[in-house]
Amino acid sequence: MYFIANWKMYGDLKSLNSLNRVIKFSKKYKKKKIKIIYCPPYTLLDSFSKKLKKTKIELGAQNCHYEILNGPFTGSISPTMLKKIGSNYVIIGHSENRLAGETNDEINKKIKSSIKSNLKVIFCIGETLIQKKRKLTNKILHQQIIKGLFKIKNLNKILIAYEPVWSIGTGVIPKIDDLDKNITFIKNVLKKHLKVKNPKVLYGGSVNSKNVENLVTIKAIDGFLVGGASQKAKNFIDIVEKTII
Ligand code: PGA
């Protein structure tokens, strides 16, 4: 089970203290199959990397440029830079970036460079509320997967995070039946069209320590991408505990 903390544009050096509790917790559950990954903003990657060095908790970034090494791209960070700073994962295609104009084509280029840089990719997909209402969810998910993963070979290095856009930061989660169907649909696209043997699909969108008990009844879910509720150690630990018990 994957538990990914997406801190978005939150956190400063003081927030590092909240890691102590999570590190202690992770030692307690060493034998269970839990993978905790923290994705803080770029400014904290170095401090997190040092702090997490001798722990089982891994580090990820929230985005990167598609240029693999370096170049004249003011304000951008390359996958190689992320790898060098100790990041093993990167989130790509988050709806907040898609909304700001990121295209499937750009996402595809970013995924390619990230994999070449030996990063694992947390690839976000999901439909908007209008698309859901128009019953376009399957079509959109299919399109995002096929375009985002076009001509990518190491698909075992990719975790899909299914995040319905209307569920992010709203406190609203999908109906369990619908979510089950959508996760299964995503896994089938990956198996049938892209020949992925054992696809991993996470859910993200308003996950908290209360609703996770319900969400975890869906057998096909391989973990959670948690935004707001990951910023406080207690909330994040509660989510992990309630899932694994
Ligand atoms: P949320 O964010 O848990 O705050 O809804 C999830 C995400 O955007 O990854």
Short mmCIF file of N, CA, C and O in Angstrom, two decimals, residues 59-189:
data_model
loop_
_atom_site.label_atom_id
_atom_site.label_comp_id
_atom_site.label_asym_id
_atom_site.label_seq_id
_atom_site.Cartn_x
_atom_site.Cartn_y
_atom_site.Cartn_z
N LEU A 59 11.27 10.00 -0.86
CA LEU A 59 11.05 11.39 -1.21
C LEU A 59 10.59 11.53 -2.67
O LEU A 59 11.08 10.82 -3.55
N GLY A 60 9.68 12.47 -2.88
CA GLY A 60 9.23 12.74 -4.24
C GLY A 60 9.06 14.24 -4.44
O GLY A 60 8.92 14.99 -3.48
N ALA A 61 9.05 14.65 -5.72
CA ALA A 61 8.80 16.06 -6.03
C ALA A 61 7.41 16.17 -6.64
O ALA A 61 6.78 15.16 -6.96
N GLN A 62 6.95 17.39 -6.81
CA GLN A 62 5.56 17.59 -7.25
C GLN A 62 5.41 17.86 -8.75
O GLN A 62 4.31 17.94 -9.26
N ASN A 63 6.56 18.03 -9.42
CA ASN A 63 6.52 18.31 -10.85
C ASN A 63 7.96 18.37 -11.35
O ASN A 63 8.89 18.33 -10.54
N CYS A 64 8.16 18.46 -12.63
CA CYS A 64 9.50 18.71 -13.16
C CYS A 64 9.35 19.22 -14.59
O CYS A 64 8.27 19.20 -15.16
N HIS A 65 10.47 19.65 -15.16
CA HIS A 65 10.49 20.06 -16.57
C HIS A 65 10.70 18.82 -17.42
O HIS A 65 11.17 17.80 -16.92
N TYR A 66 10.34 18.90 -18.70
CA TYR A 66 10.56 17.71 -19.54
C TYR A 66 11.99 17.59 -20.03
O TYR A 66 12.41 16.55 -20.54
N GLU A 67 12.76 18.67 -19.91
CA GLU A 67 14.17 18.60 -20.32
C GLU A 67 14.92 17.80 -19.27
O GLU A 67 14.88 18.13 -18.09
N ILE A 68 15.60 16.78 -19.70
CA ILE A 68 16.14 15.81 -18.75
C ILE A 68 17.24 16.35 -17.83
O ILE A 68 17.26 16.05 -16.64
N LEU A 69 18.13 17.19 -18.40
CA LEU A 69 19.31 17.58 -17.61
C LEU A 69 19.29 19.05 -17.19
O LEU A 69 19.18 19.37 -16.02
N ASN A 70 19.42 19.94 -18.15
CA ASN A 70 19.35 21.37 -17.86
C ASN A 70 19.10 22.18 -19.14
O ASN A 70 19.05 21.60 -20.22
N GLY A 71 18.91 23.50 -18.99
CA GLY A 71 18.62 24.30 -20.18
C GLY A 71 18.09 25.67 -19.78
O GLY A 71 17.93 25.96 -18.59
N PRO A 72 17.85 26.52 -20.78
CA PRO A 72 17.40 27.89 -20.48
C PRO A 72 15.90 27.92 -20.14
O PRO A 72 15.09 28.36 -20.95
N PHE A 73 15.55 27.41 -18.98
CA PHE A 73 14.14 27.35 -18.57
C PHE A 73 13.99 27.96 -17.18
O PHE A 73 14.03 27.24 -16.16
N THR A 74 13.86 29.27 -17.14
CA THR A 74 13.80 29.99 -15.87
C THR A 74 12.69 29.47 -14.97
O THR A 74 11.55 29.31 -15.42
N GLY A 75 13.06 29.18 -13.75
CA GLY A 75 12.06 28.75 -12.77
C GLY A 75 11.75 27.27 -12.80
O GLY A 75 10.91 26.81 -12.05
N SER A 76 12.42 26.51 -13.68
CA SER A 76 12.10 25.09 -13.79
C SER A 76 13.17 24.21 -13.14
O SER A 76 14.30 24.62 -12.93
N ILE A 77 12.80 22.97 -12.88
CA ILE A 77 13.70 21.98 -12.27
C ILE A 77 13.66 20.72 -13.12
O ILE A 77 12.57 20.27 -13.50
N SER A 78 14.82 20.16 -13.43
CA SER A 78 14.84 18.97 -14.29
C SER A 78 14.77 17.69 -13.47
O SER A 78 15.12 17.69 -12.29
N PRO A 79 14.36 16.58 -14.11
CA PRO A 79 14.31 15.30 -13.39
C PRO A 79 15.68 14.89 -12.84
O PRO A 79 15.77 14.33 -11.75
N THR A 80 16.75 15.17 -13.59
CA THR A 80 18.09 14.83 -13.10
C THR A 80 18.41 15.56 -11.81
O THR A 80 19.00 15.02 -10.88
N MET A 81 18.01 16.83 -11.76
CA MET A 81 18.24 17.62 -10.54
C MET A 81 17.50 17.00 -9.35
O MET A 81 18.02 16.93 -8.25
N LEU A 82 16.30 16.55 -9.62
CA LEU A 82 15.49 15.94 -8.54
C LEU A 82 16.15 14.65 -8.05
O LEU A 82 16.24 14.41 -6.85
N LYS A 83 16.62 13.86 -8.99
CA LYS A 83 17.26 12.59 -8.63
C LYS A 83 18.51 12.87 -7.77
O LYS A 83 18.74 12.21 -6.76
N LYS A 84 19.27 13.87 -8.20
CA LYS A 84 20.52 14.18 -7.49
C LYS A 84 20.29 14.66 -6.07
O LYS A 84 21.13 14.49 -5.20
N ILE A 85 19.14 15.26 -5.83
CA ILE A 85 18.88 15.79 -4.49
C ILE A 85 18.28 14.71 -3.57
O ILE A 85 18.06 14.94 -2.38
N GLY A 86 18.04 13.53 -4.14
CA GLY A 86 17.58 12.42 -3.29
C GLY A 86 16.12 12.06 -3.49
O GLY A 86 15.55 11.28 -2.74
N SER A 87 15.54 12.62 -4.55
CA SER A 87 14.15 12.31 -4.83
C SER A 87 14.07 11.03 -5.66
O SER A 87 14.82 10.85 -6.62
N ASN A 88 13.17 10.13 -5.28
CA ASN A 88 13.01 8.90 -6.06
C ASN A 88 11.73 8.89 -6.88
O ASN A 88 11.55 8.04 -7.74
N TYR A 89 10.85 9.82 -6.57
CA TYR A 89 9.55 9.88 -7.23
C TYR A 89 9.29 11.30 -7.73
O TYR A 89 9.87 12.26 -7.23
N VAL A 90 8.36 11.40 -8.67
CA VAL A 90 7.88 12.73 -9.07
C VAL A 90 6.40 12.61 -9.47
O VAL A 90 6.00 11.63 -10.11
N ILE A 91 5.61 13.58 -9.02
CA ILE A 91 4.20 13.64 -9.41
C ILE A 91 4.12 14.34 -10.77
O ILE A 91 4.70 15.41 -10.94
N ILE A 92 3.42 13.74 -11.71
CA ILE A 92 3.27 14.39 -13.02
C ILE A 92 1.80 14.35 -13.45
O ILE A 92 1.10 13.35 -13.25
N GLY A 93 1.36 15.47 -14.03
CA GLY A 93 0.00 15.53 -14.57
C GLY A 93 -1.06 15.86 -13.53
O GLY A 93 -2.25 15.61 -13.75
N HIS A 94 -0.64 16.44 -12.41
CA HIS A 94 -1.64 16.81 -11.40
C HIS A 94 -2.65 17.79 -12.01
O HIS A 94 -2.28 18.66 -12.79
N SER A 95 -3.90 17.64 -11.62
CA SER A 95 -4.95 18.46 -12.27
C SER A 95 -4.73 19.95 -12.04
O SER A 95 -5.15 20.77 -12.86
N GLU A 96 -4.05 20.31 -10.94
CA GLU A 96 -3.78 21.74 -10.72
C GLU A 96 -2.84 22.27 -11.79
O GLU A 96 -2.88 23.44 -12.15
N ASN A 97 -1.98 21.41 -12.30
CA ASN A 97 -1.09 21.81 -13.40
C ASN A 97 -1.77 21.69 -14.77
O ASN A 97 -1.54 22.50 -15.65
N ARG A 98 -2.62 20.68 -14.89
CA ARG A 98 -3.38 20.55 -16.15
C ARG A 98 -4.26 21.78 -16.33
O ARG A 98 -4.38 22.34 -17.41
N LEU A 99 -4.85 22.21 -15.22
CA LEU A 99 -5.72 23.38 -15.24
C LEU A 99 -4.96 24.64 -15.64
O LEU A 99 -5.50 25.55 -16.26
N ALA A 100 -3.67 24.67 -15.29
CA ALA A 100 -2.84 25.83 -15.62
C ALA A 100 -2.28 25.71 -17.04
O ALA A 100 -1.45 26.52 -17.45
N GLY A 101 -2.70 24.68 -17.76
CA GLY A 101 -2.34 24.61 -19.17
C GLY A 101 -1.46 23.44 -19.58
O GLY A 101 -1.11 23.31 -20.76
N GLU A 102 -1.07 22.60 -18.65
CA GLU A 102 -0.22 21.46 -19.01
C GLU A 102 -1.01 20.49 -19.89
O GLU A 102 -2.13 20.11 -19.55
N THR A 103 -0.39 20.10 -21.02
CA THR A 103 -1.11 19.23 -21.96
C THR A 103 -0.69 17.77 -21.81
O THR A 103 0.35 17.48 -21.22
N ASN A 104 -1.48 16.86 -22.40
CA ASN A 104 -1.13 15.44 -22.38
C ASN A 104 0.24 15.20 -23.03
O ASN A 104 1.01 14.36 -22.58
N ASP A 105 0.52 16.00 -24.07
CA ASP A 105 1.78 15.85 -24.79
C ASP A 105 2.97 16.23 -23.89
O ASP A 105 3.99 15.53 -23.83
N GLU A 106 2.81 17.33 -23.18
CA GLU A 106 3.86 17.77 -22.25
C GLU A 106 4.06 16.75 -21.13
O GLU A 106 5.19 16.44 -20.74
N ILE A 107 2.93 16.26 -20.64
CA ILE A 107 2.97 15.26 -19.56
C ILE A 107 3.73 14.03 -20.04
O ILE A 107 4.57 13.49 -19.34
N ASN A 108 3.45 13.62 -21.27
CA ASN A 108 4.13 12.46 -21.84
C ASN A 108 5.66 12.69 -21.90
O ASN A 108 6.44 11.81 -21.52
N LYS A 109 6.05 13.90 -22.29
CA LYS A 109 7.49 14.20 -22.37
C LYS A 109 8.13 14.20 -20.97
O LYS A 109 9.23 13.72 -20.76
N LYS A 110 7.39 14.73 -20.00
CA LYS A 110 7.90 14.77 -18.63
C LYS A 110 8.06 13.35 -18.07
O LYS A 110 9.04 13.05 -17.39
N ILE A 111 7.09 12.49 -18.37
CA ILE A 111 7.16 11.11 -17.86
C ILE A 111 8.38 10.41 -18.48
O ILE A 111 9.15 9.73 -17.80
N LYS A 112 8.56 10.61 -19.80
CA LYS A 112 9.70 9.97 -20.48
C LYS A 112 11.02 10.39 -19.85
O LYS A 112 11.86 9.55 -19.53
N SER A 113 11.21 11.69 -19.65
CA SER A 113 12.48 12.17 -19.08
C SER A 113 12.66 11.70 -17.65
O SER A 113 13.76 11.39 -17.23
N SER A 114 11.57 11.67 -16.90
CA SER A 114 11.67 11.25 -15.50
C SER A 114 12.13 9.80 -15.41
O SER A 114 13.00 9.46 -14.61
N ILE A 115 11.55 8.97 -16.26
CA ILE A 115 11.93 7.55 -16.23
C ILE A 115 13.38 7.37 -16.66
O ILE A 115 14.13 6.61 -16.07
N LYS A 116 13.78 8.16 -17.67
CA LYS A 116 15.19 8.10 -18.11
C LYS A 116 16.12 8.52 -16.98
O LYS A 116 17.25 8.08 -16.88
N SER A 117 15.64 9.41 -16.12
CA SER A 117 16.45 9.88 -14.99
C SER A 117 16.34 8.96 -13.79
O SER A 117 16.80 9.28 -12.71
N ASN A 118 15.67 7.84 -14.01
CA ASN A 118 15.53 6.85 -12.94
C ASN A 118 14.61 7.27 -11.80
O ASN A 118 14.79 6.85 -10.66
N LEU A 119 13.66 8.12 -12.13
CA LEU A 119 12.64 8.47 -11.13
C LEU A 119 11.43 7.58 -11.37
O LEU A 119 11.17 7.16 -12.50
N LYS A 120 10.69 7.31 -10.31
CA LYS A 120 9.40 6.65 -10.48
C LYS A 120 8.35 7.75 -10.59
O LYS A 120 8.49 8.80 -9.94
N VAL A 121 7.33 7.49 -11.37
CA VAL A 121 6.36 8.54 -11.67
C VAL A 121 5.00 8.26 -11.03
O VAL A 121 4.48 7.16 -11.11
N ILE A 122 4.48 9.29 -10.37
CA ILE A 122 3.11 9.23 -9.85
C ILE A 122 2.29 10.03 -10.86
O ILE A 122 2.34 11.26 -10.89
N PHE A 123 1.62 9.31 -11.74
CA PHE A 123 0.95 9.93 -12.90
C PHE A 123 -0.52 10.16 -12.57
O PHE A 123 -1.29 9.21 -12.38
N CYS A 124 -0.91 11.44 -12.49
CA CYS A 124 -2.27 11.78 -12.07
C CYS A 124 -3.23 11.89 -13.26
O CYS A 124 -2.90 12.54 -14.27
N ILE A 125 -4.38 11.28 -13.11
CA ILE A 125 -5.43 11.41 -14.12
C ILE A 125 -6.77 11.64 -13.39
O ILE A 125 -6.88 11.34 -12.20
N GLY A 126 -7.74 12.13 -14.13
CA GLY A 126 -9.05 12.33 -13.50
C GLY A 126 -9.93 13.25 -14.31
O GLY A 126 -9.44 14.12 -15.04
N GLU A 127 -11.22 13.05 -14.18
CA GLU A 127 -12.19 13.83 -14.95
C GLU A 127 -12.68 15.04 -14.14
O GLU A 127 -12.65 15.02 -12.92
N THR A 128 -13.14 16.07 -14.84
CA THR A 128 -13.73 17.23 -14.17
C THR A 128 -15.21 16.93 -13.89
O THR A 128 -15.74 15.93 -14.39
N LEU A 129 -15.84 17.82 -13.16
CA LEU A 129 -17.26 17.62 -12.82
C LEU A 129 -18.14 17.63 -14.08
O LEU A 129 -19.04 16.81 -14.24
N ILE A 130 -17.82 18.56 -14.98
CA ILE A 130 -18.62 18.64 -16.22
C ILE A 130 -18.48 17.36 -17.02
O ILE A 130 -19.46 16.80 -17.53
N GLN A 131 -17.26 16.86 -17.10
CA GLN A 131 -17.04 15.61 -17.85
C GLN A 131 -17.80 14.45 -17.20
O GLN A 131 -18.37 13.61 -17.88
N LYS A 132 -17.80 14.45 -15.87
CA LYS A 132 -18.53 13.39 -15.16
C LYS A 132 -20.03 13.48 -15.47
O LYS A 132 -20.67 12.48 -15.79
N LYS A 133 -20.54 14.71 -15.39
CA LYS A 133 -21.97 14.90 -15.63
C LYS A 133 -22.35 14.51 -17.06
O LYS A 133 -23.45 14.05 -17.32
N ARG A 134 -21.43 14.71 -17.98
CA ARG A 134 -21.70 14.35 -19.38
C ARG A 134 -21.39 12.88 -19.67
O ARG A 134 -21.35 12.47 -20.83
N LYS A 135 -21.09 12.15 -18.62
CA LYS A 135 -20.76 10.71 -18.72
C LYS A 135 -19.55 10.45 -19.62
O LYS A 135 -19.52 9.50 -20.41
N LEU A 136 -18.56 11.33 -19.49
CA LEU A 136 -17.36 11.19 -20.31
C LEU A 136 -16.17 10.63 -19.53
O LEU A 136 -15.05 10.57 -20.05
N THR A 137 -16.43 10.22 -18.28
CA THR A 137 -15.32 9.81 -17.42
C THR A 137 -14.41 8.76 -18.07
O THR A 137 -13.20 8.94 -18.16
N ASN A 138 -15.00 7.66 -18.54
CA ASN A 138 -14.17 6.60 -19.13
C ASN A 138 -13.37 7.09 -20.33
O ASN A 138 -12.20 6.76 -20.49
N LYS A 139 -14.03 7.90 -21.15
CA LYS A 139 -13.37 8.41 -22.35
C LYS A 139 -12.15 9.27 -21.97
O LYS A 139 -11.07 9.13 -22.54
N ILE A 140 -12.36 10.14 -20.99
CA ILE A 140 -11.28 11.04 -20.55
C ILE A 140 -10.14 10.24 -19.93
O ILE A 140 -8.96 10.46 -20.24
N LEU A 141 -10.47 9.31 -19.05
CA LEU A 141 -9.43 8.51 -18.39
C LEU A 141 -8.62 7.73 -19.43
O LEU A 141 -7.39 7.71 -19.39
N HIS A 142 -9.34 7.14 -20.39
CA HIS A 142 -8.68 6.37 -21.45
C HIS A 142 -7.71 7.27 -22.23
O HIS A 142 -6.55 6.93 -22.44
N GLN A 143 -8.21 8.44 -22.59
CA GLN A 143 -7.41 9.38 -23.37
C GLN A 143 -6.15 9.84 -22.59
O GLN A 143 -5.05 9.87 -23.13
N GLN A 144 -6.37 10.18 -21.32
CA GLN A 144 -5.23 10.65 -20.52
C GLN A 144 -4.17 9.56 -20.37
O GLN A 144 -2.97 9.84 -20.42
N ILE A 145 -4.62 8.32 -20.21
CA ILE A 145 -3.66 7.21 -20.05
C ILE A 145 -2.90 6.98 -21.36
O ILE A 145 -1.67 6.93 -21.39
N ILE A 146 -3.65 6.85 -22.45
CA ILE A 146 -3.01 6.50 -23.73
C ILE A 146 -2.07 7.62 -24.20
O ILE A 146 -0.96 7.37 -24.64
N LYS A 147 -2.50 8.87 -24.05
CA LYS A 147 -1.64 9.98 -24.51
C LYS A 147 -0.48 10.19 -23.54
O LYS A 147 0.65 10.43 -23.96
N GLY A 148 -0.76 10.13 -22.26
CA GLY A 148 0.29 10.37 -21.26
C GLY A 148 1.38 9.31 -21.30
O GLY A 148 2.55 9.58 -21.05
N LEU A 149 0.98 8.08 -21.62
CA LEU A 149 1.96 6.98 -21.58
C LEU A 149 2.41 6.54 -22.98
O LEU A 149 3.00 5.47 -23.14
N PHE A 150 2.14 7.39 -23.96
CA PHE A 150 2.49 7.07 -25.36
C PHE A 150 3.99 6.75 -25.51
O PHE A 150 4.84 7.55 -25.12
N LYS A 151 4.27 5.58 -26.05
CA LYS A 151 5.65 5.13 -26.32
C LYS A 151 6.54 5.13 -25.08
O LYS A 151 7.72 5.47 -25.15
N ILE A 152 5.97 4.78 -23.96
CA ILE A 152 6.79 4.67 -22.75
C ILE A 152 7.00 3.20 -22.45
O ILE A 152 6.05 2.41 -22.45
N LYS A 153 8.26 2.85 -22.21
CA LYS A 153 8.56 1.41 -22.05
C LYS A 153 8.45 0.92 -20.62
O LYS A 153 7.79 -0.07 -20.36
N ASN A 154 9.10 1.59 -19.70
CA ASN A 154 9.14 1.04 -18.33
C ASN A 154 7.88 1.37 -17.54
O ASN A 154 7.93 2.11 -16.56
N LEU A 155 6.80 0.77 -17.95
CA LEU A 155 5.53 1.13 -17.31
C LEU A 155 5.42 0.60 -15.88
O LEU A 155 4.56 1.02 -15.13
N ASN A 156 6.31 -0.28 -15.51
CA ASN A 156 6.32 -0.76 -14.12
C ASN A 156 6.85 0.31 -13.17
O ASN A 156 6.78 0.17 -11.96
N LYS A 157 7.41 1.39 -13.72
CA LYS A 157 7.92 2.48 -12.88
C LYS A 157 6.86 3.56 -12.67
O LYS A 157 7.15 4.66 -12.23
N ILE A 158 5.64 3.24 -13.07
CA ILE A 158 4.58 4.26 -12.99
C ILE A 158 3.47 3.83 -12.04
O ILE A 158 2.96 2.72 -12.12
N LEU A 159 3.13 4.74 -11.15
CA LEU A 159 1.95 4.54 -10.31
C LEU A 159 0.91 5.50 -10.85
O LEU A 159 1.21 6.66 -11.11
N ILE A 160 -0.31 5.02 -11.03
CA ILE A 160 -1.37 5.93 -11.48
C ILE A 160 -2.08 6.45 -10.24
O ILE A 160 -2.39 5.68 -9.33
N ALA A 161 -2.31 7.75 -10.20
CA ALA A 161 -3.14 8.30 -9.13
C ALA A 161 -4.44 8.79 -9.76
O ALA A 161 -4.43 9.76 -10.54
N TYR A 162 -5.53 8.09 -9.47
CA TYR A 162 -6.82 8.53 -9.99
C TYR A 162 -7.38 9.58 -9.05
O TYR A 162 -7.70 9.29 -7.90
N GLU A 163 -7.45 10.82 -9.56
CA GLU A 163 -7.94 11.93 -8.76
C GLU A 163 -9.04 12.68 -9.52
O GLU A 163 -8.73 13.55 -10.36
N PRO A 164 -10.30 12.36 -9.23
CA PRO A 164 -11.36 13.14 -9.88
C PRO A 164 -11.19 14.61 -9.48
O PRO A 164 -11.05 14.91 -8.30
N VAL A 165 -11.19 15.48 -10.46
CA VAL A 165 -10.87 16.89 -10.19
C VAL A 165 -11.86 17.50 -9.18
O VAL A 165 -11.49 18.27 -8.29
N TRP A 166 -13.12 17.06 -9.27
CA TRP A 166 -14.18 17.60 -8.41
C TRP A 166 -14.06 17.11 -6.97
O TRP A 166 -14.79 17.56 -6.09
N SER A 167 -13.14 16.21 -6.75
CA SER A 167 -12.97 15.65 -5.41
C SER A 167 -11.77 16.26 -4.68
O SER A 167 -11.65 16.14 -3.46
N ILE A 168 -10.91 16.91 -5.42
CA ILE A 168 -9.69 17.46 -4.82
C ILE A 168 -9.99 18.71 -4.00
O ILE A 168 -10.53 19.69 -4.51
N GLY A 169 -9.67 18.63 -2.72
CA GLY A 169 -9.82 19.78 -1.83
C GLY A 169 -11.26 20.19 -1.55
O GLY A 169 -11.51 21.26 -1.01
N THR A 170 -12.22 19.35 -1.91
CA THR A 170 -13.63 19.74 -1.74
C THR A 170 -14.32 19.03 -0.58
O THR A 170 -15.42 19.39 -0.20
N GLY A 171 -13.70 17.98 -0.08
CA GLY A 171 -14.35 17.18 0.98
C GLY A 171 -15.33 16.16 0.42
O GLY A 171 -15.93 15.39 1.16
N VAL A 172 -15.49 16.16 -0.90
CA VAL A 172 -16.43 15.21 -1.53
C VAL A 172 -15.64 14.06 -2.15
O VAL A 172 -14.70 14.29 -2.91
N ILE A 173 -16.04 12.84 -1.82
CA ILE A 173 -15.38 11.70 -2.46
C ILE A 173 -16.40 10.96 -3.33
O ILE A 173 -17.61 11.07 -3.10
N PRO A 174 -15.94 10.21 -4.32
CA PRO A 174 -16.88 9.49 -5.17
C PRO A 174 -17.65 8.43 -4.39
O PRO A 174 -17.21 8.00 -3.32
N LYS A 175 -18.77 7.98 -4.94
CA LYS A 175 -19.48 6.84 -4.34
C LYS A 175 -18.57 5.62 -4.48
O LYS A 175 -17.89 5.46 -5.50
N ILE A 176 -18.60 4.78 -3.46
CA ILE A 176 -17.68 3.64 -3.44
C ILE A 176 -17.82 2.77 -4.70
O ILE A 176 -16.83 2.38 -5.31
N ASP A 177 -19.05 2.54 -5.12
CA ASP A 177 -19.29 1.71 -6.32
C ASP A 177 -18.67 2.33 -7.57
O ASP A 177 -18.05 1.65 -8.39
N ASP A 178 -18.89 3.65 -7.70
CA ASP A 178 -18.35 4.35 -8.88
C ASP A 178 -16.82 4.30 -8.86
O ASP A 178 -16.17 4.07 -9.89
N LEU A 179 -16.26 4.52 -7.68
CA LEU A 179 -14.80 4.54 -7.57
C LEU A 179 -14.23 3.17 -7.90
O LEU A 179 -13.24 3.05 -8.64
N ASP A 180 -14.87 2.14 -7.39
CA ASP A 180 -14.45 0.77 -7.67
C ASP A 180 -14.44 0.52 -9.18
O ASP A 180 -13.47 0.02 -9.74
N LYS A 181 -15.52 0.95 -9.83
CA LYS A 181 -15.63 0.75 -11.28
C LYS A 181 -14.53 1.51 -12.03
O LYS A 181 -13.92 0.99 -12.96
N ASN A 182 -14.28 2.76 -11.60
CA ASN A 182 -13.30 3.56 -12.31
C ASN A 182 -11.87 3.03 -12.13
O ASN A 182 -11.08 3.02 -13.08
N ILE A 183 -11.57 2.58 -10.93
CA ILE A 183 -10.23 2.02 -10.69
C ILE A 183 -10.05 0.74 -11.53
O ILE A 183 -9.02 0.53 -12.16
N THR A 184 -11.10 -0.06 -11.56
CA THR A 184 -11.04 -1.30 -12.35
C THR A 184 -10.91 -0.96 -13.84
O THR A 184 -10.14 -1.60 -14.57
N PHE A 185 -11.64 0.06 -14.27
CA PHE A 185 -11.55 0.48 -15.68
C PHE A 185 -10.11 0.89 -16.03
O PHE A 185 -9.55 0.47 -17.05
N ILE A 186 -9.51 1.69 -15.13
CA ILE A 186 -8.13 2.15 -15.37
C ILE A 186 -7.18 0.95 -15.45
O ILE A 186 -6.33 0.86 -16.34
N LYS A 187 -7.34 0.01 -14.53
CA LYS A 187 -6.47 -1.17 -14.53
C LYS A 187 -6.65 -1.97 -15.82
O LYS A 187 -5.68 -2.47 -16.39
N ASN A 188 -7.88 -2.05 -16.29
CA ASN A 188 -8.12 -2.80 -17.52
C ASN A 188 -7.50 -2.13 -18.74
O ASN A 188 -6.96 -2.80 -19.61
N VAL A 189 -7.55 -0.80 -18.79
CA VAL A 189 -6.91 -0.08 -19.91
C VAL A 189 -5.41 -0.37 -19.88
O VAL A 189 -4.79 -0.67 -20.91
#
